[in-house]
CSV table of C-alpha atoms in Angstrom, one decimal:
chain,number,residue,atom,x,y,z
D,223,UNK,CA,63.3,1.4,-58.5
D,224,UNK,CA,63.6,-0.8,-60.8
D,225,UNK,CA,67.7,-1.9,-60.2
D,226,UNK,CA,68.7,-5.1,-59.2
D,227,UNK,CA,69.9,-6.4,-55.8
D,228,UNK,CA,70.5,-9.0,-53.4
D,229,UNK,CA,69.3,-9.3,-50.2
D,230,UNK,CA,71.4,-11.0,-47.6
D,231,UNK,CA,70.8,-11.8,-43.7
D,232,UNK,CA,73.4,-10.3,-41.3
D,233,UNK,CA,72.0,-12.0,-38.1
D,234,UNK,CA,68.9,-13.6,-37.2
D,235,UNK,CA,66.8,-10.3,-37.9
D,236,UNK,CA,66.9,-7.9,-40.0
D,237,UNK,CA,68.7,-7.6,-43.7
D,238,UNK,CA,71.0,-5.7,-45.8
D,239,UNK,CA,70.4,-4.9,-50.0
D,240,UNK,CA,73.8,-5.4,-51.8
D,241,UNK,CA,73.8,-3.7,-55.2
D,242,UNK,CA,75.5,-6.3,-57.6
D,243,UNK,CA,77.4,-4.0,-59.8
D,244,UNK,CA,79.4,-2.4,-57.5
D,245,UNK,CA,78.7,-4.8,-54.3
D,246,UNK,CA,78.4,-2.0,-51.8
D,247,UNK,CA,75.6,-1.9,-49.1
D,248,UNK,CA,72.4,0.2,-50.6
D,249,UNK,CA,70.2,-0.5,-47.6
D,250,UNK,CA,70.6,-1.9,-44.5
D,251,UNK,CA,67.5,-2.9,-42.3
D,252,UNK,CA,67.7,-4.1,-38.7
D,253,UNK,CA,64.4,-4.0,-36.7
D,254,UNK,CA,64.9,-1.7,-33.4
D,255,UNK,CA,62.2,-3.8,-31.4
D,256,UNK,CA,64.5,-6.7,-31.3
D,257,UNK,CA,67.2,-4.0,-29.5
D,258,UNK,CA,64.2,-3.6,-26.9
D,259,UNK,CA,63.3,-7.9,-26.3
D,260,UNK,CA,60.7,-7.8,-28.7
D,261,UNK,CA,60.3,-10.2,-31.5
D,262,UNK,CA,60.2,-9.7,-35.0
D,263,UNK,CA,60.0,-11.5,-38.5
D,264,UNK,CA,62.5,-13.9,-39.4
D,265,UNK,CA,63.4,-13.8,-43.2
D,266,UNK,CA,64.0,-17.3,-44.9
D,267,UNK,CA,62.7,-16.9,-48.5
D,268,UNK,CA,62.7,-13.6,-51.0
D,269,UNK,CA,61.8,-13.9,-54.1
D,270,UNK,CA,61.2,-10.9,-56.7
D,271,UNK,CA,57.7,-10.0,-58.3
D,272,UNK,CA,57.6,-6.8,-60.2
D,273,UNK,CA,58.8,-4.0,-57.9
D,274,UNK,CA,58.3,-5.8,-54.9
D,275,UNK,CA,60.2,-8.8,-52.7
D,276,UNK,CA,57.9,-11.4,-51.6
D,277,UNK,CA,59.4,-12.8,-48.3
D,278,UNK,CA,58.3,-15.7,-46.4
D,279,UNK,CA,59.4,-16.2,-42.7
D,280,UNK,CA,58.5,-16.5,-38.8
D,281,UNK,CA,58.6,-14.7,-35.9
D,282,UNK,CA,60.3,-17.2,-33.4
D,283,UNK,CA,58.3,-20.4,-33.1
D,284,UNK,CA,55.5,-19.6,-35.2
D,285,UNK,CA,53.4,-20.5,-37.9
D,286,UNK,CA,55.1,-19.4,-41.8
D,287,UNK,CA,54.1,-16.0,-42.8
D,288,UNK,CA,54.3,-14.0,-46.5
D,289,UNK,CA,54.9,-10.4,-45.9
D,290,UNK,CA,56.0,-7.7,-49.4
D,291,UNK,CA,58.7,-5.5,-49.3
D,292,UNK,CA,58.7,-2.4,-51.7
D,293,UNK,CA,62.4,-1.1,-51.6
D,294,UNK,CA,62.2,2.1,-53.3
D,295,UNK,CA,60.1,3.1,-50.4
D,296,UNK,CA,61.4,0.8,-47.7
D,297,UNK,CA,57.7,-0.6,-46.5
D,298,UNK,CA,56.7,-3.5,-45.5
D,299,UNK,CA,53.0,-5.2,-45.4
D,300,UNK,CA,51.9,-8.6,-44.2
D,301,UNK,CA,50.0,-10.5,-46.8
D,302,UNK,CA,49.3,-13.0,-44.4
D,303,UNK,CA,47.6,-10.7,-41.9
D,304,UNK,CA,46.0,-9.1,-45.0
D,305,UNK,CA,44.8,-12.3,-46.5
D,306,UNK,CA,44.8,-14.5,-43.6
D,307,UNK,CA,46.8,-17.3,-45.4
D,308,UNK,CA,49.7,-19.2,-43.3
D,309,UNK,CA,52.5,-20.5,-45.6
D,310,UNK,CA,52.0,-24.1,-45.5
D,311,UNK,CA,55.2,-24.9,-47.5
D,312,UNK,CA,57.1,-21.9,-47.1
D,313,UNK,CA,56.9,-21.0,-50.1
D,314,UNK,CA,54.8,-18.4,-52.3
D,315,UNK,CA,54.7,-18.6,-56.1
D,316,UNK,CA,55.0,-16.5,-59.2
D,317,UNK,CA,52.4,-17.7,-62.1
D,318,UNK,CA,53.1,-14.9,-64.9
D,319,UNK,CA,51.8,-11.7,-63.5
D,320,UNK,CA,50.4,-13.2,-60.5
D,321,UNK,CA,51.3,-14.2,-57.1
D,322,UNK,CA,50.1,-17.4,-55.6
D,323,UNK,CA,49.8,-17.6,-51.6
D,324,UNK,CA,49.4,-21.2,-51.0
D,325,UNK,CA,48.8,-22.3,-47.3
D,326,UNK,CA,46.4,-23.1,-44.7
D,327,UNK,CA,44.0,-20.3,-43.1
D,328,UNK,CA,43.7,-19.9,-39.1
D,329,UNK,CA,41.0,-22.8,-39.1
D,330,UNK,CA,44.4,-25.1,-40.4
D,331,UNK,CA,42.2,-25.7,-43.5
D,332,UNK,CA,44.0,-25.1,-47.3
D,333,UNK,CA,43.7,-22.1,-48.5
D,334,UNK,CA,44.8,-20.0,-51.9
D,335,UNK,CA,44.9,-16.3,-52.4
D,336,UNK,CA,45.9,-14.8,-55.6
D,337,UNK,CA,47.2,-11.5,-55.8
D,338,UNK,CA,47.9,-9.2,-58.2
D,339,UNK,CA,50.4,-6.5,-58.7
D,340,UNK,CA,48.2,-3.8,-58.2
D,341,UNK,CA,46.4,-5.6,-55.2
D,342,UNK,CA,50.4,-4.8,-53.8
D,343,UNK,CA,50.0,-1.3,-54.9
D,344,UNK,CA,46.9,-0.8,-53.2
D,345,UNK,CA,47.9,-2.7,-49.9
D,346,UNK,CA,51.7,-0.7,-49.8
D,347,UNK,CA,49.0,2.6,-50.0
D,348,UNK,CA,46.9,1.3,-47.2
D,349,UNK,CA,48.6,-0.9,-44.7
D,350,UNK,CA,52.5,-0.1,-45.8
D,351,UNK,CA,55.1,0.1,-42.6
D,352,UNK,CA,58.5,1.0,-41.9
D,353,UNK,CA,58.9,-2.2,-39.9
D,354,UNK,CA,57.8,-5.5,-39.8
C-alpha cells in the first residue's frame, strides 16, 4: 500500500516484512505445507516493481523460478507457471515501467517475457494465492 519495507528470510522458507521506520515486524509469512513435509518456494532475490515484489527462487533442487508478491493483499502468483519462463540467471529485470523475465522455457531454449504492471493486476485477479 504504497509504504516501504524490507523483506528478510527467517529460515529456509518463508519471510517476514520489516517496516523501516519503526523496524517492527508488519507481516510475517511462513508456509504451513513445509509444517506437513511438503516443499515450498525458496526465496533468494526480491526486488520492487510498482506495488508488487518480484521474487526469484526454488523449491529444493529445482530449476529458478519468478513468482509476484502483492503485500497489501498478501497473494502470491507464479510468473513462471504463468509465462512458462525458468530464470536462467536468477535474476528478473526492471526496464522503466516494465518487467523483463529472462530465462529458458521447458524445451531449455531462451526465452523473454515482458510484462507489464497491469498484466500483474490482471494475473493477482485471476491466479492470486495465499501461498506459494
Amino acid at each position: 500500500d504504497g509504504r516501504p519495507c524490507i523483506l528478510f528470510s527467517k529460515t529456509l522458507y518463508g519471510f517476514t516484512l520489516i517496516d523501516p521506520d519503526t523496524l517492527t515486524e508488519a507481516f510475517d509469512f511462513f508456509p504451513e505445507k513445509v509444517l506437513h513435509d511438503k516443499e515450498s518456494f525458496i526465496i533468494t532475490n526480491a526486488r520492487s516493481f510498482g506495488k508488487y515484489l518480484i521474487l526469484d527462487g526454488c523449491y529444493w533442487g529445482a530449476h529458478y523460478e519468478f513468482a509476484a508478491l502483492d503485500p497489501a493483499q498478501m497473494r502470491f502468483v507464479s510468473l513462471t507457471e504463468a509465462y512458462g519462463v525458468f530464470a536462467r540467471d536468477h535474476t528478473a529485470r526492471i526496464q522503466g515501467d516494465e518487467l523483463l523475465l529472462k530465462g529458458e522455457n521447458l524445451e531449455h531454449e531462451p526465452a523473454e517475457i515482458i510484462v507489464s504492471a497491469s498484466d500483474l493486476d490482471r494475473l493477482m485477479t485471476e491466479r492470486g494465492t495465499t501461498d506459494f
